[in-house]
Coordinates of C-alpha atoms (C1' of nucleotides) in Angstrom, one line a residue:
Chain S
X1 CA 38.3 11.0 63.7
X2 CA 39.6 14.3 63.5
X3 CA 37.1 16.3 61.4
X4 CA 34.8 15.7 64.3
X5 CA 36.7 18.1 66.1
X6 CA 36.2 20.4 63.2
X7 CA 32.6 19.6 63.5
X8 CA 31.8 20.4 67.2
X9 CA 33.6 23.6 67.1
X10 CA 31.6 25.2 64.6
X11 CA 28.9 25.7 66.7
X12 CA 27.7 24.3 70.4
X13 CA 24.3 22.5 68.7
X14 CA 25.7 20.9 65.7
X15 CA 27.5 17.8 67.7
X16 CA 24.5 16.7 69.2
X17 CA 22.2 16.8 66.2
X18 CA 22.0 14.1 63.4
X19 CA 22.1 14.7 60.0
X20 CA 18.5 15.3 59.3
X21 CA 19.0 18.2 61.4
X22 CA 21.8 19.3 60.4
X23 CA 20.5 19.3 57.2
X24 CA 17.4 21.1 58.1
X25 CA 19.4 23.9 60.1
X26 CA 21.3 24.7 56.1
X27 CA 17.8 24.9 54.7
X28 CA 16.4 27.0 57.2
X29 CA 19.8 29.1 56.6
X30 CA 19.4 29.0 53.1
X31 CA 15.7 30.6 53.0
X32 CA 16.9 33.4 55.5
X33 CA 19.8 34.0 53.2
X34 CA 17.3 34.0 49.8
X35 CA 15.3 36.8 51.8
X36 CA 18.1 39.0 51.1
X37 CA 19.1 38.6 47.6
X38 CA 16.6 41.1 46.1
X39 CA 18.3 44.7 45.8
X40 CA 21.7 45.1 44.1
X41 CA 23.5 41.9 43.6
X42 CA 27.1 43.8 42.7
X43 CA 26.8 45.7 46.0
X44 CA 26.0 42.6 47.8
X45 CA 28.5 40.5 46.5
X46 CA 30.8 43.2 46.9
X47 CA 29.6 44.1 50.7
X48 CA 30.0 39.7 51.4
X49 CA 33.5 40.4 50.1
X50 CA 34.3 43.4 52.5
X51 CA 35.4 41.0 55.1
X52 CA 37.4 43.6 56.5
X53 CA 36.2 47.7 56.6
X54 CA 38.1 48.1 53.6
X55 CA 36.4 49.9 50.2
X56 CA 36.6 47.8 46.9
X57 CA 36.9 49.2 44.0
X58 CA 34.9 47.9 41.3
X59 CA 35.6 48.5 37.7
X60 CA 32.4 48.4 35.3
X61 CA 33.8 48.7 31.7
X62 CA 32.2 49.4 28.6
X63 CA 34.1 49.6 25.9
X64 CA 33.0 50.6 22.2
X65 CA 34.7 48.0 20.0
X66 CA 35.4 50.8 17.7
X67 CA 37.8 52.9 19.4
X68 CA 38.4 51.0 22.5
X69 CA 41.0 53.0 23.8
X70 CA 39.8 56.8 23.6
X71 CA 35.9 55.7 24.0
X72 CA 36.4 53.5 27.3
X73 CA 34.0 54.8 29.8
X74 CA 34.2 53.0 33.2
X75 CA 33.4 54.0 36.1
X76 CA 35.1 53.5 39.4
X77 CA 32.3 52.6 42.4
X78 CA 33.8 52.3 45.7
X79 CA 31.0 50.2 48.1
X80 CA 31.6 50.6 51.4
X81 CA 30.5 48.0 54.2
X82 CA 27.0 48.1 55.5
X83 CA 26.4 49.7 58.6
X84 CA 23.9 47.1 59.6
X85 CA 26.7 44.4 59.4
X86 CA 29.6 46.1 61.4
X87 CA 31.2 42.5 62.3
X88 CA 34.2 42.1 59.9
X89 CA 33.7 38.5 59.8
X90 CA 31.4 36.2 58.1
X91 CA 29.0 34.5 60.6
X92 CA 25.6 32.2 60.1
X93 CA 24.0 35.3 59.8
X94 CA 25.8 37.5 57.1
X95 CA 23.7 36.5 53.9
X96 CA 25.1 34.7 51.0
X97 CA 24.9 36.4 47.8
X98 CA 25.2 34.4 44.4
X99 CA 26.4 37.2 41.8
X100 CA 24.3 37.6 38.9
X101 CA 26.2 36.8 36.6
X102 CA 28.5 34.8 38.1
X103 CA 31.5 36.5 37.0
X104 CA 33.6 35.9 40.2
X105 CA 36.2 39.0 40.3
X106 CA 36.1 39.7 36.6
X107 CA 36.2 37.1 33.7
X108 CA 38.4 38.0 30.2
X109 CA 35.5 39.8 28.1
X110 CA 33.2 41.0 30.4
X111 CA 32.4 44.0 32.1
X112 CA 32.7 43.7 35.7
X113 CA 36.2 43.6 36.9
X114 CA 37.1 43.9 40.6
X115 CA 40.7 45.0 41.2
X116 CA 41.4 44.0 44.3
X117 CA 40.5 42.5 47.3
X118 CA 41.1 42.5 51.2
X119 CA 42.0 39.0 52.5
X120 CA 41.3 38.7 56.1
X121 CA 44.7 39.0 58.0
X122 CA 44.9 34.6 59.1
X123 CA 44.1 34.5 55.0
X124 CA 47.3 36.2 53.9
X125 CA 50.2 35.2 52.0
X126 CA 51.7 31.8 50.8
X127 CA 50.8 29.0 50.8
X128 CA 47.7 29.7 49.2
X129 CA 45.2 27.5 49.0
X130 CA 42.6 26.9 46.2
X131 CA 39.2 25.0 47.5
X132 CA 36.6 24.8 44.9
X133 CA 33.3 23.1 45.4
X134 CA 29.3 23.5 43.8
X135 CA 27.4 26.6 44.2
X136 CA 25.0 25.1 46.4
X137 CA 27.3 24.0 48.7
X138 CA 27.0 25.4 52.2
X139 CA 29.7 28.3 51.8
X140 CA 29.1 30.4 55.0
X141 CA 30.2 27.3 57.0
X142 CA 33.1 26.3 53.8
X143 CA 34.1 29.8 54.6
X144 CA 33.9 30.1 58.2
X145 CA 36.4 27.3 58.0
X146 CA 38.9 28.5 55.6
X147 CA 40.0 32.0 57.0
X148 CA 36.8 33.6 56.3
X149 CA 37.3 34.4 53.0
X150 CA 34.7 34.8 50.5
X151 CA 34.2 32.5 47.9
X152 CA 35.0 33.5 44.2
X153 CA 31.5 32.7 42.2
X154 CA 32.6 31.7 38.5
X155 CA 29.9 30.3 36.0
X156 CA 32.7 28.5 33.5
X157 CA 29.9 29.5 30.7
X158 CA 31.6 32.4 30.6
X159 CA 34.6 31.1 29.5
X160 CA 34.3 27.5 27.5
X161 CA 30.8 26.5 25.9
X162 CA 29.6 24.4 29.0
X163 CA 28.0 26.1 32.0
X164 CA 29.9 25.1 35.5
X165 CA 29.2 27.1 38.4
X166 CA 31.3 26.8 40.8
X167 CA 32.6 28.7 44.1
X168 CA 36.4 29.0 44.3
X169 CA 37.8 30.1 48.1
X170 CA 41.4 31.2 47.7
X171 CA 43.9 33.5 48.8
X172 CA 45.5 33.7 45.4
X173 CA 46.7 37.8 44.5
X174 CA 43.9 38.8 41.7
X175 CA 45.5 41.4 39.2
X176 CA 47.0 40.1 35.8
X177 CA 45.2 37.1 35.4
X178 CA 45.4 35.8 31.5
X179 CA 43.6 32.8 29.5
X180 CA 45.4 29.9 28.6
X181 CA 46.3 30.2 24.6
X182 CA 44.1 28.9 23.1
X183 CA 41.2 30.5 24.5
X184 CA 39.0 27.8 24.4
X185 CA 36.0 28.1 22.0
X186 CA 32.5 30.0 23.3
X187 CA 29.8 27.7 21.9
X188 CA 28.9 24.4 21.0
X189 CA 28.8 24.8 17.5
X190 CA 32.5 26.2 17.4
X191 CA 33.7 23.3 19.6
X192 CA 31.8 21.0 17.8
X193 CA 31.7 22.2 14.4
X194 CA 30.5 19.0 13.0
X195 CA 26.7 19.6 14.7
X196 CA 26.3 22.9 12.5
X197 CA 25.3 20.7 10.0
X198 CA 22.1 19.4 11.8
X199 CA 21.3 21.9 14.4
X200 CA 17.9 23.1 13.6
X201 CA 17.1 26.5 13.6
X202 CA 14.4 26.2 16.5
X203 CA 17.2 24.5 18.7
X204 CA 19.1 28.0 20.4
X205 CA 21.3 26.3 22.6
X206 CA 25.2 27.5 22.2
X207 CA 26.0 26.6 25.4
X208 CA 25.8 23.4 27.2
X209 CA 24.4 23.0 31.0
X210 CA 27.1 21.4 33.3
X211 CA 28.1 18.1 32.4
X212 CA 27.1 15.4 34.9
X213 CA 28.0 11.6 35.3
X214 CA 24.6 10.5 33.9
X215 CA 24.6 9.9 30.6
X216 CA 21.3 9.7 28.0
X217 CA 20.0 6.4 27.1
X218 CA 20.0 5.8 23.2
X219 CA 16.6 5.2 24.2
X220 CA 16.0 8.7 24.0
X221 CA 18.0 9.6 20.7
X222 CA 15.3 6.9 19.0
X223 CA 12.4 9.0 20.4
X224 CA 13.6 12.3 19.5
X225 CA 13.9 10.7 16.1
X226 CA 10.7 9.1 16.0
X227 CA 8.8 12.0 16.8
X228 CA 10.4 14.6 14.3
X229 CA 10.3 12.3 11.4
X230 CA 6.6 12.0 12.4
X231 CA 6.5 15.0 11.1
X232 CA 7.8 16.6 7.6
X233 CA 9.2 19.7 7.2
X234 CA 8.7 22.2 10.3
X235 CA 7.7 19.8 13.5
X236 CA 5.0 21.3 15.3
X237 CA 6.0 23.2 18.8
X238 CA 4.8 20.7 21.0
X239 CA 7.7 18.4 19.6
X240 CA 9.4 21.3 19.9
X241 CA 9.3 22.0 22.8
X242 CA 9.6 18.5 24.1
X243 CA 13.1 17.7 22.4
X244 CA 14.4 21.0 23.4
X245 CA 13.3 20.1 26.8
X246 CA 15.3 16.7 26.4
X247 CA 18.3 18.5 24.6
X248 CA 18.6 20.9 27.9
X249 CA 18.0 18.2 30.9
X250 CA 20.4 15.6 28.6
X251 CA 22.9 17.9 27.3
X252 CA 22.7 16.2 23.7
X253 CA 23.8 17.7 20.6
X254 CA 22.9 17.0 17.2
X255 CA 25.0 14.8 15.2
X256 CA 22.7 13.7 12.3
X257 CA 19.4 14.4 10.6
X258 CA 17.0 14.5 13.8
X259 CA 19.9 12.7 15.8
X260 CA 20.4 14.0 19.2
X261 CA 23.3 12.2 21.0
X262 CA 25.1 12.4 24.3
X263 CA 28.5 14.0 24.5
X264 CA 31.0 11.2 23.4
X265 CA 33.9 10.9 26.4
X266 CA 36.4 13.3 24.3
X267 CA 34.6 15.6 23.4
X268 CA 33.6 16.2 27.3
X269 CA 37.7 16.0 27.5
X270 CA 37.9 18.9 25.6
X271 CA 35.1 20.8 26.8
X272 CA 36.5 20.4 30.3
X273 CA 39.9 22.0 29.1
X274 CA 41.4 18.5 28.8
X275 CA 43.2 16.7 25.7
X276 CA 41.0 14.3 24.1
X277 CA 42.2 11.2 25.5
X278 CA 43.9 12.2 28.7
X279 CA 41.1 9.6 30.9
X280 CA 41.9 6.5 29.1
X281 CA 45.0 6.5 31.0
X282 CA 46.9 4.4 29.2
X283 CA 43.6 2.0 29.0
X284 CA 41.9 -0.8 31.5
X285 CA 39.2 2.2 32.5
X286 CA 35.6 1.9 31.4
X287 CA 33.5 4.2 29.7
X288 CA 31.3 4.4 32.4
X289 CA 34.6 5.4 34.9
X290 CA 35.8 8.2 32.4
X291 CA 32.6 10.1 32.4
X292 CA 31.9 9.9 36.2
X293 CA 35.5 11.0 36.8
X294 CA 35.3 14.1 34.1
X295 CA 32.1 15.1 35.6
X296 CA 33.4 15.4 38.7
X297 CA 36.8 17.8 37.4
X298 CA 37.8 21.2 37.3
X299 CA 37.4 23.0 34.1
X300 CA 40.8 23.1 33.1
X301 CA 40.3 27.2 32.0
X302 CA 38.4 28.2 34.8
X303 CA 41.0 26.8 36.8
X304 CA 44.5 28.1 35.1
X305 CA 43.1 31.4 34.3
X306 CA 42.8 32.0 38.3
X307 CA 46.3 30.2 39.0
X308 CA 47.8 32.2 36.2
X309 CA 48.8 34.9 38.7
X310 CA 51.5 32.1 39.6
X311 CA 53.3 32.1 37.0
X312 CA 55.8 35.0 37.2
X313 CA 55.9 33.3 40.9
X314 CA 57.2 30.9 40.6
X315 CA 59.2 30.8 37.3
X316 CA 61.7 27.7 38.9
X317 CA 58.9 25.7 39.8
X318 CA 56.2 24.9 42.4
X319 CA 55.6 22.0 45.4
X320 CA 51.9 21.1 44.9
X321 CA 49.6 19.3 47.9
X322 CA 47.1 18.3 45.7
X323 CA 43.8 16.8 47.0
X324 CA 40.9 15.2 46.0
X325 CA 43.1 15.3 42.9
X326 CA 40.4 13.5 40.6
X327 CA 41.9 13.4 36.8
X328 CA 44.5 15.9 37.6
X329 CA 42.6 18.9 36.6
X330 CA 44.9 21.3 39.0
X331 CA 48.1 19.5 37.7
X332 CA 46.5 20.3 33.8
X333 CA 46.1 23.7 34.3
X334 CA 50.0 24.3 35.9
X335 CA 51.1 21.9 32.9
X336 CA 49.3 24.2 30.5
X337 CA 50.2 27.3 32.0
X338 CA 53.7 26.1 31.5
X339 CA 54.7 26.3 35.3
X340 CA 57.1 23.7 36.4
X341 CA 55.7 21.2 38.9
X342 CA 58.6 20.2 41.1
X343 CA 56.9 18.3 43.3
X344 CA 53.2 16.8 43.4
X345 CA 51.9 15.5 46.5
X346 CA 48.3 13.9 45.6
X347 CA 45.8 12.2 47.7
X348 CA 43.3 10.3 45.6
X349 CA 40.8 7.5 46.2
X350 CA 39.9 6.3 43.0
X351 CA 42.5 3.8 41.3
X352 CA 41.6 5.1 37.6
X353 CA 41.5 8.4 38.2
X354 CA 45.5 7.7 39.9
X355 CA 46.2 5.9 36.6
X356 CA 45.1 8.5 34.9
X357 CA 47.3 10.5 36.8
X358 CA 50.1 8.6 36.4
X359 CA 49.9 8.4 32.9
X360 CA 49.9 12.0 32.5
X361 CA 53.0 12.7 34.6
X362 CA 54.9 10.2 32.2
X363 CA 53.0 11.6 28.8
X364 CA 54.0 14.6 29.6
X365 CA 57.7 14.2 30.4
X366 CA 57.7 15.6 34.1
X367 CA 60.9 16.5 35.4
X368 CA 58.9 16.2 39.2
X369 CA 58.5 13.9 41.6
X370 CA 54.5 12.7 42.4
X371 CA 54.2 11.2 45.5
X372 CA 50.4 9.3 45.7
X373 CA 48.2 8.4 48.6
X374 CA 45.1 7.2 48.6
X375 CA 43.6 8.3 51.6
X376 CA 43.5 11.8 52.8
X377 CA 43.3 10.7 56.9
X378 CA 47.2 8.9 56.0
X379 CA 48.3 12.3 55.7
X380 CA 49.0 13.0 59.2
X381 CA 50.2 16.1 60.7
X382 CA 53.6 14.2 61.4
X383 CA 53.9 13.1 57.0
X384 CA 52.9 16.3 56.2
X385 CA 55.8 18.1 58.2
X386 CA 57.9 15.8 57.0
X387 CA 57.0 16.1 53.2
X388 CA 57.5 19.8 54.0
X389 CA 60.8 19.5 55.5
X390 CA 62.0 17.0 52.4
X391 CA 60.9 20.0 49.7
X392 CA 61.2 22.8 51.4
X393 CA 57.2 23.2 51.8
X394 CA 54.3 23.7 49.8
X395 CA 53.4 26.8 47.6
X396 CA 49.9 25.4 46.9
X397 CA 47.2 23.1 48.8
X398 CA 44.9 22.6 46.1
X399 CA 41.5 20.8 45.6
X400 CA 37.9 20.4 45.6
X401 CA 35.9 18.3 48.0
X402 CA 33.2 15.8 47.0
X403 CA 30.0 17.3 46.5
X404 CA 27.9 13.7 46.4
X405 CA 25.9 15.4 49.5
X406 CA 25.7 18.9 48.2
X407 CA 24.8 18.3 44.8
X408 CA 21.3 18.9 43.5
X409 CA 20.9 15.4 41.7
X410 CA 21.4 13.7 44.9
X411 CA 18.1 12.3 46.0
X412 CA 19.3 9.3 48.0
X413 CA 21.8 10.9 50.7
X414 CA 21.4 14.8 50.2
X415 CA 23.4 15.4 53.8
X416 CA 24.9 18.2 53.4
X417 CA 28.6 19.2 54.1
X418 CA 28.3 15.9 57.1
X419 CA 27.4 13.6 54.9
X420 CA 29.5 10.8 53.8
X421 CA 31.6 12.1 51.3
X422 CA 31.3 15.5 51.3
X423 CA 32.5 15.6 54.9
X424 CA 36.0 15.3 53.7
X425 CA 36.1 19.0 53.5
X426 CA 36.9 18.9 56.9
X427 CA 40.3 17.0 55.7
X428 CA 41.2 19.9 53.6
X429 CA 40.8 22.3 56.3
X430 CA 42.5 19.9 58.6
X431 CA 45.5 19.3 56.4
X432 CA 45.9 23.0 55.0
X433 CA 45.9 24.1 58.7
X434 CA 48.9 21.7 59.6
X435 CA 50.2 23.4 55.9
X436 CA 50.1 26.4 57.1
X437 CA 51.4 26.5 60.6
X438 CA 54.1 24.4 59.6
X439 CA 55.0 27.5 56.9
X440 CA 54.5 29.6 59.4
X441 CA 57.1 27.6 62.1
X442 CA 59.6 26.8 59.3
X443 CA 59.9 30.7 58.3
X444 CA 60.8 31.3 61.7
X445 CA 63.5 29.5 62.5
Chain M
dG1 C1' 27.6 -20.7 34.0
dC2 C1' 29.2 -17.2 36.6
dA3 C1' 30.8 -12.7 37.6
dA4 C1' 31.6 -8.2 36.0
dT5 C1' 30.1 -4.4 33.4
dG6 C1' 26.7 -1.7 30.8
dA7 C1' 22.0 0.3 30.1
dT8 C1' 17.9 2.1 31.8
dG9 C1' 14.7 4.7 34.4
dA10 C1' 12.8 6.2 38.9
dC11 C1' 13.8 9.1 42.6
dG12 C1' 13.0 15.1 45.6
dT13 C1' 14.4 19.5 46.7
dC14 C1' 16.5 23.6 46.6
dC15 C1' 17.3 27.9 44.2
dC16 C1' 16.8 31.3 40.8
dC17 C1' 14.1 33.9 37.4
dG18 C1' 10.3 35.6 34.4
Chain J
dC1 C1' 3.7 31.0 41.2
dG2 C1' 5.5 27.8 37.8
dG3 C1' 9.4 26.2 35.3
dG4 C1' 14.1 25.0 34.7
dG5 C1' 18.6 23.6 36.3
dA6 C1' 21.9 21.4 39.7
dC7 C1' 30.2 17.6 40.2
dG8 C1' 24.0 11.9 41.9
dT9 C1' 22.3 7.1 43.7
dC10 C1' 20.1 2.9 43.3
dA11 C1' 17.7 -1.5 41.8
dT12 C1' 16.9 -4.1 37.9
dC13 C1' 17.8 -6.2 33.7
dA14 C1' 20.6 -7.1 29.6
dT15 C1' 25.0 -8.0 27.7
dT16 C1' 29.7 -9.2 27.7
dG17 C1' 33.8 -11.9 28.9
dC18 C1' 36.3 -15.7 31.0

DNA sequence: GCAATGATGACGTCCCCG
DNA sequence: CGGGGACGTCATCATTGC
């Protein structure tokens, strides 16, 4: 298989090892990196973004809601690369740095706002790509293999009422960004307004944790029931403190008198940025199907509010390599942003999650063509030029890799970015390389 | 009856923070 | 130093559907 190439040519030891030690080379990484995350997490962040010996400017703002405009006192600090890391690129032993809080390069209402960026010289100009995979996903190596560009940090807590964090590597210009209207809502209790009712008082939650493809047993609503009826009035902290407990690690919300439920499929929908109903896909997928396959999406937000910068772009539309496509959470946020998807390559695995698909590009009326394939490895270097040649070439190779290897809830085959699934990273690097060069080749002549 | 689908609970490790 | 949180997988029953 190709990737493999991929694989031996990230470093001289890794082709020789198995997994388990593969796995245990990221770990050790991963400690050396956390020795370094004490000190000043902006500067760090900012110093892993320096990937070349430019300055960044870095916009703190703190505006008085009174009189925004004459009180707003920001200040402009310009970090400049660390002496002790001359090396312009990112290597196994430039630290990673999650931000606190993961803002990324600015979210709409809060305070840190980076203007702009240096993209490392291979990184530059279109097609851009858009990779996107979990926090605790090996991004030195993730980066190492897209261009060396630092990934994007973005908790999605701080812009829908669910937490998501996320890395996003991309090469997508920065300035204007802009919410999709309507901003979704912050909390739970807005988005939901129907648990206001029956939230207690001692429940502080307005934000759920990520959403994940388990799903609470009702089991579990019966206990929480049980043991606050046990007791009238005011329950006692211990039973406090163990529903909370459940609430948080279940993500349920309160629907009744001492009911706490799991998240119904549409209201997940809309959390994610989606409209309720867009995974039944015209029907014939299971309950069970839906969740998993939301779980596994883009927050619809997140996502437009970073390929908003698109927009005045491309106002006659754009040619889309989509992978990993999932529920079409990339193709949601162009449709929402209102820019016209002239073509739609997608490579998908799962059959509901293409119906799905499918039954949003006739919903919605698209004027495009999608083209489907299942398997990532049938896009050869040879369709791919082709598919260029037919449409004129990509603007965008979007997607995110599976994380079943990366993600923390993974007990059975935590492998890392080799194991099974998650390996397909490789593919996107593969196939946005062939994207690229081909751009390159067909601007030339 | 049988197969397919749903429901349930057990399972370990990393990282961060207070 | 201990607690909480993270795009999950599997075997085992129970239920549904033909």
């Amino acid at each position: 298989m190709e990737e493999n190439l991929h694989r031996v040519s990230r470093s001289p030891d890794v082709g020789t090892h198995n997994q388990n030690d593969s796995v245990a080379e990221d770990n050790r990484r991963r400690r050396h990196y956390n020795h370094h995350t004490h000190g000043v997490q902006a500067k760090d962040s900012a110093d892993w973004n320096a990937v070349d010996d430019l300055d960044f400017e870095i916009l703190n703002f703190h505006s008085s809601p009174s009189n925004a405009d004459d009180d707003m006192d920001f200040e402009i600090v310009n970090f400049h690369s660390s002496p002790s890391s001359p090396s312009p690129v990112v290597t196994n032993d430039e630290p990673l740095r999650l931000p606190i809080p993961m803002l990324g390069l600015g979210v709409p209402n809060e305070q840190l706002f980076v203007t702009q960026r240096s993209l490392p010289e291979l990184a530059r100009g279109p097609p851009y790509f858009y990779y996107e995979n979990v926090v605790l996903a090996p991004w030195e190596t993730i980066s190492r293999h897209l261009y060396d560009v630092a990934p994007e940090f973005v908790d999605s807590s701080f812009i829908c009422a669910a937490a998501r964090e996320r890395g996003y590597v991309h090469n997508l210009p920065i300035s204007n960004r802009y919410l999709i209207q309507p901003p979704p809502k912050h909390t739970i209790q807005e988005v939901l307004p129907l648990t206001k009712n029956w939230w207690p008082t001692w429940d502080t939650r307005t934000k759920l944790n990520c959403i994940f493809t388990v799903n609470a047993s009702s089991q579990l609503t019966n206990r929480i029931r049980s043991a606050l009826e046990a007791s009238r009035g005011e329950p006692p902290e211990e039973i406090k403190r163990y529903v909370i407990e459940q609430c948080k690690k279940w993500n349920l919300i309160w629907v009744g008198q001492n009911k706490a439920v799991p998240l119904e499929v549409n209201e997940i929908e809309t959390l994610m940025g989606f409209p309720i109903y867009h995974t039944r896909g015209g029907g014939g997928i299971s309950r069970a199907e839906r969740l998993k396959s939301l779980s596994n999406s883009f927050q619809v937000d997140t996502l437009a509010y970073h390929l908003s910068v698109l927009k005045p772009l491309f106002p006659d539309g754009i040619n889309v390599l989509s992978l990993f496509t999932g529920i079409g959470g990339g193709e949601m946020a162009l449709h929402r942003l209102q820019i016209p998807m002239k073509t739609v390559v997608s490579v998908e695995f799962s059959q509901a999650n293409k119906y799905i698909l499918r039954d949003f590009w006739e919903r919605t009326n698209q004027k495009g063509v999608l083209i489907e394939f299942e398997d990532v490895q049938d896009l050869t270097k040879d369709i791919i030029v082709e598919l260029m040649k037919q449409f004129g070439g990509f603007d965008i190779v979007i997607g995110g890799s599976p994380c079943n290897n990366l993600a923390g809830g993974n007990r059975v085959t935590p492998n890392g970015l080799e194991g099974e699934q998650s390996l397909m990273f490789y593919e996107y690097c593969r196939v946005l390389n062939v994207v690229r060069q081909t751009a390159k080749e067909m601007r030339r002549s």
